[in-house]
Amino acid sequence: MVIVSICVGSSCHLKGAPEIIERLEKEVADNHLEDEVILTGSFCTGKCNRVGVTITVDDETFTGVTVENFREFWNSKILSRVDNV
């Protein structure tokens, strides 16, 4: 089970959290991973970045996730963990 927590604090919200959440929900559904990936929201994680959204995958925090780099993030930080579950 991979737990993905998306920051929805004001800074990340303004930097695209709603769009990133939509993309995550779509990828989970399209790949039929509802039983393997849990999406949650969190308020400020204290890792604000100048660009993008902060996301915690299991116990590892990543900053700067944007619509532009989403595919790489999904493949390398989430999908790779699902393959190892």
Coordinates of C-alpha atoms in Angstrom, one line a residue:
M1 CA 0.0 0.0 0.0
V2 CA 1.4 3.4 -1.0
I3 CA 0.1 6.4 0.9
V4 CA 0.2 9.7 -1.0
S5 CA -0.5 12.9 0.9
I6 CA -1.0 16.1 -1.0
C7 CA -0.5 19.4 0.7
V8 CA -3.6 21.6 0.4
G9 CA -2.4 24.5 2.4
S10 CA -2.8 27.9 1.0
S11 CA 0.6 28.1 -0.7
C12 CA 0.3 24.7 -2.4
H13 CA -3.3 25.4 -3.3
L14 CA -2.3 28.5 -5.1
K15 CA 0.6 26.6 -6.8
G16 CA -1.7 24.0 -8.3
A17 CA -2.7 21.4 -5.7
P18 CA -6.3 21.0 -7.1
E19 CA -4.9 20.2 -10.6
I20 CA -2.3 17.8 -9.1
I21 CA -5.1 16.0 -7.1
E22 CA -7.2 15.6 -10.2
R23 CA -4.2 14.1 -12.1
L24 CA -3.5 11.7 -9.2
E25 CA -7.1 10.6 -9.0
K26 CA -7.2 10.0 -12.7
E27 CA -4.0 8.0 -12.7
V28 CA -5.1 5.9 -9.8
A29 CA -8.4 5.1 -11.6
D30 CA -7.0 4.6 -15.0
N31 CA -4.4 2.2 -13.7
H32 CA -7.0 0.4 -11.4
L33 CA -4.8 1.1 -8.3
E34 CA -7.6 1.9 -5.9
D35 CA -6.6 -1.0 -3.7
E36 CA -2.9 0.0 -3.8
V37 CA -2.7 3.8 -3.6
I38 CA -4.4 5.8 -0.9
L39 CA -4.7 9.6 -1.6
T40 CA -5.1 11.9 1.3
G41 CA -4.8 15.7 1.8
S42 CA -2.8 17.5 4.5
F43 CA -2.5 21.0 5.6
C44 CA 0.9 22.7 5.4
T45 CA 3.7 20.3 5.7
G46 CA 6.2 23.1 6.3
K47 CA 8.1 22.4 3.1
C48 CA 6.8 25.3 1.0
N49 CA 8.7 25.7 -2.3
R50 CA 8.7 28.6 -4.7
V51 CA 7.3 26.3 -7.4
G52 CA 4.8 23.5 -7.3
V53 CA 3.1 21.4 -4.7
T54 CA 4.5 19.4 -1.8
I55 CA 3.6 15.7 -1.7
T56 CA 4.5 13.0 0.8
V57 CA 4.7 9.5 -0.5
D58 CA 4.8 7.1 2.4
D59 CA 7.4 8.8 4.6
E60 CA 9.3 10.7 1.9
T61 CA 8.5 14.3 1.1
F62 CA 8.9 15.8 -2.4
T63 CA 8.5 19.5 -3.3
G64 CA 8.0 21.3 -6.5
V65 CA 5.5 18.9 -8.2
T66 CA 3.8 20.7 -11.1
V67 CA 1.6 19.8 -14.0
E68 CA 4.7 19.9 -16.2
N69 CA 6.7 17.4 -14.2
F70 CA 3.7 15.3 -12.9
R71 CA 4.3 12.4 -15.3
E72 CA 7.9 12.0 -14.2
F73 CA 6.8 12.3 -10.5
W74 CA 4.0 9.7 -10.9
N75 CA 6.3 7.2 -12.7
S76 CA 9.4 7.5 -10.5
K77 CA 7.9 8.2 -7.0
I78 CA 4.5 6.5 -7.0
L79 CA 4.2 3.9 -9.7
S80 CA 7.6 2.5 -9.0
R81 CA 6.6 1.9 -5.4
V82 CA 3.3 0.2 -6.4
D83 CA 5.3 -2.2 -8.6
N84 CA 7.4 -3.1 -5.5
V85 CA 4.4 -3.7 -3.2

